[in-house]
GROMACS .gro file of C-alpha atoms in nm:
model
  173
    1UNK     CA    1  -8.162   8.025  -3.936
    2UNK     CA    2  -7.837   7.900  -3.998
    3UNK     CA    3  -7.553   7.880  -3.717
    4UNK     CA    4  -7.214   8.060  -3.689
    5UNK     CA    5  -6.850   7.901  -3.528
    6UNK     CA    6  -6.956   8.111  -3.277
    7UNK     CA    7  -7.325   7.962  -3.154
    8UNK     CA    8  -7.123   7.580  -3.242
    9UNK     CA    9  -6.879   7.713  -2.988
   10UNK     CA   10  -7.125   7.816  -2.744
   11UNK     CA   11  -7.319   7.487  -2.801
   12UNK     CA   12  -7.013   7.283  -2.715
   13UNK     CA   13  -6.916   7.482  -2.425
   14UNK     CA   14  -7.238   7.370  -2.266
   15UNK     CA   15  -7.178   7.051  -2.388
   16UNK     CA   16  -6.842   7.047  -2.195
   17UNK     CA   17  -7.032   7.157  -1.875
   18UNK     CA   18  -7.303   6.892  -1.912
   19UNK     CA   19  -7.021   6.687  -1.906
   20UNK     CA   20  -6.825   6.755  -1.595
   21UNK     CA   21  -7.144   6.753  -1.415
   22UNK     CA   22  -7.200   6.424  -1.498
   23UNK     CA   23  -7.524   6.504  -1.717
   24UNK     CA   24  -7.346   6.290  -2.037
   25UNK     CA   25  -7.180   5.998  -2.056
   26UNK     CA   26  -6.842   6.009  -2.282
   27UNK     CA   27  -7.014   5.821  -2.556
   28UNK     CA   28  -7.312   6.063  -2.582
   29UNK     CA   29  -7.096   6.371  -2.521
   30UNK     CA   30  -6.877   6.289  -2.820
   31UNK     CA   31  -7.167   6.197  -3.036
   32UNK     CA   32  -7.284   6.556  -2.936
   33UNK     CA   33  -6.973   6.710  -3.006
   34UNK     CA   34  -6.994   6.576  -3.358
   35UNK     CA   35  -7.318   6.680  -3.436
   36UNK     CA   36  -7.254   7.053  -3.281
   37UNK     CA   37  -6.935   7.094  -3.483
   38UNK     CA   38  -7.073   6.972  -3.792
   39UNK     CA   39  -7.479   7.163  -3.694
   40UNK     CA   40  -7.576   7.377  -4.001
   41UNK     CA   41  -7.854   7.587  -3.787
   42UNK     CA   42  -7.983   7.675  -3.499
   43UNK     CA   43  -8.220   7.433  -3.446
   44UNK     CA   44  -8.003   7.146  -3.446
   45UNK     CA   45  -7.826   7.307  -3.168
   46UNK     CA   46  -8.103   7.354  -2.967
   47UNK     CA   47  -8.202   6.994  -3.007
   48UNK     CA   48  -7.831   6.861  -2.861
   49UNK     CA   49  -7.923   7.089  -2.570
   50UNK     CA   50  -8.300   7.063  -2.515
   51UNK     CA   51  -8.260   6.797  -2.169
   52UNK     CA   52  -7.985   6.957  -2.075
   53UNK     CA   53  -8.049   7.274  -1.798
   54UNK     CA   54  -8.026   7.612  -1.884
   55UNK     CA   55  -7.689   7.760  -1.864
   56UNK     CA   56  -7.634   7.935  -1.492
   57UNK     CA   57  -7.575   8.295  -1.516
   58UNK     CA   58  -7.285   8.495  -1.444
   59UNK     CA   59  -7.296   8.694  -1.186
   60UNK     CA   60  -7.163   9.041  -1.191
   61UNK     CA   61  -7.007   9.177  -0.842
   62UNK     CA   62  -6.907   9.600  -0.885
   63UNK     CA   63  -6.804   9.874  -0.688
   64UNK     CA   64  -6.627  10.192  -0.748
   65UNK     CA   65  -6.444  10.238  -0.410
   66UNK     CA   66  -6.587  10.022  -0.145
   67UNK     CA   67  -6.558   9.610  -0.066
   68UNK     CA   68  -6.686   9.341  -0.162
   69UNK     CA   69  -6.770   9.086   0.034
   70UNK     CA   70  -6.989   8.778   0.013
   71UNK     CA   71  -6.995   8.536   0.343
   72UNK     CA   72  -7.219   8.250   0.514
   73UNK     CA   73  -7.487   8.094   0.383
   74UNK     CA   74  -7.477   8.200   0.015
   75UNK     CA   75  -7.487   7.963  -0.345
   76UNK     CA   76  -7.161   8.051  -0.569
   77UNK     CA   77  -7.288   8.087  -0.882
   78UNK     CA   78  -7.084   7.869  -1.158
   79UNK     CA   79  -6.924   8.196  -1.306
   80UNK     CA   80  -6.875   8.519  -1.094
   81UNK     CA   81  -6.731   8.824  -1.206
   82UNK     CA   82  -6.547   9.096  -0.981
   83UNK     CA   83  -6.486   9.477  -1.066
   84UNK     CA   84  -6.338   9.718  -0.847
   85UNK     CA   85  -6.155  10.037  -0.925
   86UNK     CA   86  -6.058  10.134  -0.569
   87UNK     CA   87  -6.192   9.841  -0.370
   88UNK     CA   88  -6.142   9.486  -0.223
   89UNK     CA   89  -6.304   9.154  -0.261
   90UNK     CA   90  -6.328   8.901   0.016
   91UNK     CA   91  -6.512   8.593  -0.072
   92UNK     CA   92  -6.547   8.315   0.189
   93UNK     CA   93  -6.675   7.992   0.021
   94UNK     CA   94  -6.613   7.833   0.334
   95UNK     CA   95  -6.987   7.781   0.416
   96UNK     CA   96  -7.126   7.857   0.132
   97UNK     CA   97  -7.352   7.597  -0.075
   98UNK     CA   98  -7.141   7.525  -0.400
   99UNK     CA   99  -7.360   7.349  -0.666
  100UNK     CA  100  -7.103   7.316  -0.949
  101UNK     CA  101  -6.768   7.138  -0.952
  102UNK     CA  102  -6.635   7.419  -1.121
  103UNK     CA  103  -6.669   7.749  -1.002
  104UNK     CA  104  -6.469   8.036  -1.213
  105UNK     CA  105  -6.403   8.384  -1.058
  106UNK     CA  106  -6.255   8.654  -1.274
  107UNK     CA  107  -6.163   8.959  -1.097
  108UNK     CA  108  -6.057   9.318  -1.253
  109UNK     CA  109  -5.895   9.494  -0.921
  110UNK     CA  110  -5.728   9.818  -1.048
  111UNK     CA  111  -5.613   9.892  -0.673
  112UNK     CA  112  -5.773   9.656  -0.473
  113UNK     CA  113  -5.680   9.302  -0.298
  114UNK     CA  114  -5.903   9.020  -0.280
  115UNK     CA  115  -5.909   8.679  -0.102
  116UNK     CA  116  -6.109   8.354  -0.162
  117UNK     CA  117  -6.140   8.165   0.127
  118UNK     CA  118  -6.241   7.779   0.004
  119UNK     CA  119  -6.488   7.531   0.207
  120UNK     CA  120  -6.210   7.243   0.312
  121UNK     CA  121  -6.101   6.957   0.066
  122UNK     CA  122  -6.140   7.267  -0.214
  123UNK     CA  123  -5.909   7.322  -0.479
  124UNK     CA  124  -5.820   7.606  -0.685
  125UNK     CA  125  -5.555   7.750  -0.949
  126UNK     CA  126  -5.456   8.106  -1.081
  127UNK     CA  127  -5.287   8.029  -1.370
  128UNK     CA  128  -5.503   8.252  -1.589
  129UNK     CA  129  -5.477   8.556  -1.364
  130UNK     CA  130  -5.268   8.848  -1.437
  131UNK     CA  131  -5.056   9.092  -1.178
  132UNK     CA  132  -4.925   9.376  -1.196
  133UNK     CA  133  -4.772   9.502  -0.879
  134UNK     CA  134  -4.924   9.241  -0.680
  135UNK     CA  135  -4.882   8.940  -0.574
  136UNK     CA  136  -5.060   8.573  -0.549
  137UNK     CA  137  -5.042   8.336  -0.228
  138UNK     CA  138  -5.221   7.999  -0.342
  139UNK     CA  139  -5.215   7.785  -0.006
  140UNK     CA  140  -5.446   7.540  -0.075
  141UNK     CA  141  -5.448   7.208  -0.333
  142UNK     CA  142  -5.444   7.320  -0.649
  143UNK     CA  143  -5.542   6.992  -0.883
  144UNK     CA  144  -5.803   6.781  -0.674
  145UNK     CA  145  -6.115   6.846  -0.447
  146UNK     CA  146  -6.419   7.009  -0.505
  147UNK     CA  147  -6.533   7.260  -0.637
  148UNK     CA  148  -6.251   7.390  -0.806
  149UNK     CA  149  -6.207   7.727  -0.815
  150UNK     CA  150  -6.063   7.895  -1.186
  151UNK     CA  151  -5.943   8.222  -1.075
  152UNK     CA  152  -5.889   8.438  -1.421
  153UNK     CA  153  -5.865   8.814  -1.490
  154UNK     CA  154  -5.627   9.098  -1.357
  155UNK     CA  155  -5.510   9.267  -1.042
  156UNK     CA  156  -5.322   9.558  -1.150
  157UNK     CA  157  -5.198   9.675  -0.808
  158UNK     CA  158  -5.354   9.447  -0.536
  159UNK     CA  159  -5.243   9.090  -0.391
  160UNK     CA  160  -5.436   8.790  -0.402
  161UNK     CA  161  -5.501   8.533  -0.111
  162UNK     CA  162  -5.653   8.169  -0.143
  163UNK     CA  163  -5.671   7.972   0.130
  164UNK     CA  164  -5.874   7.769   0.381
  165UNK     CA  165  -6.006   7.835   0.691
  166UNK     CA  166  -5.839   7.915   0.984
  167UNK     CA  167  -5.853   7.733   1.281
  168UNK     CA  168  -6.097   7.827   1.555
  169UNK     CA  169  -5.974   7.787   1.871
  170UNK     CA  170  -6.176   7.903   2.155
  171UNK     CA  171  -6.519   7.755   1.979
  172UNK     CA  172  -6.730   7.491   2.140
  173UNK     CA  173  -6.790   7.247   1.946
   0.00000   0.00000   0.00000
């Protein structure tokens, strides 16, 4: 079956993952590339991707009016998605298991807040997210450490909050 821009897009997407995961070396990913740009069906694009893993799957976080949080021991998936009409998100990375560099959360908060606490030596940005009323506090690096967290999407009339963990105080330790 032949292949459309959009499966050559999709196939260099993964590409571009492979790649920042360190599954490709710059010479084979841009001997890839060339192939998947140039791929006349499907089958050739399955054959630049057949040692590569499958892509992870997004994962799709939704409530109407209530939070949502996600805390402890839990694996961040390498794309998670966040819908609330009504509601808040809390995510604490912070002891979490993180198994991709590159971790992208889009959230679509109508009139909710969320917060992304990050596991220390993190990074994150939120250029690609949009605001309404709200605001964004980014206290944490924004261009080195991982995993890096993309924030993306829209808060229409909640705030935003990335940051590290606090400091413990009265903990043994």
């Amino acid at each position: 079956m032949r292949a459309s821009d959009h499966d050559r897009d999709l196939t260099v997407e993964r590409l571009q993952v492979a790649f920042t995961e360190g599954r490709l070396t710059p010479v084979e990913m841009d001997q890839r590339l060339e192939r998947a740009l140039s791929a006349r069906t499907h089958d050739e694009l399955e054959g630049l991707l057949a040692d590569l893993p499958a892509p992870a799957k997004l994962v799709h976080l939704e409530s109407k009016n209530g939070s949502l949080q996600r805390a402890g021991d839990w694996e961040v998936p390498r794309t998670l998605r966040v819908v609330s009409k009504y509601g808040s998100a809390d995510l604490d990375l912070s002891e979490a298991r993180c198994l991709h560099p590159l971790v992208e959360v889009r959230f679509e908060l109508a009139y909710g807040s969320a917060k992304i606490i990050l596991p220390m030596g993190a990074s994150a940005d939120t250029d690609e997210l949009r605001t309404g009323w709200g605001s964004v506090s980014l206290d944490v690096s924004q261009h080195s450490g991982m995993p890096h967290v993309h924030v993306t999407g829209e808060l229409s009339y909640g705030n935003l909050t990335v940051r590290y963990p606090r400091k413990r105080w009265f903990t043994q330790s």
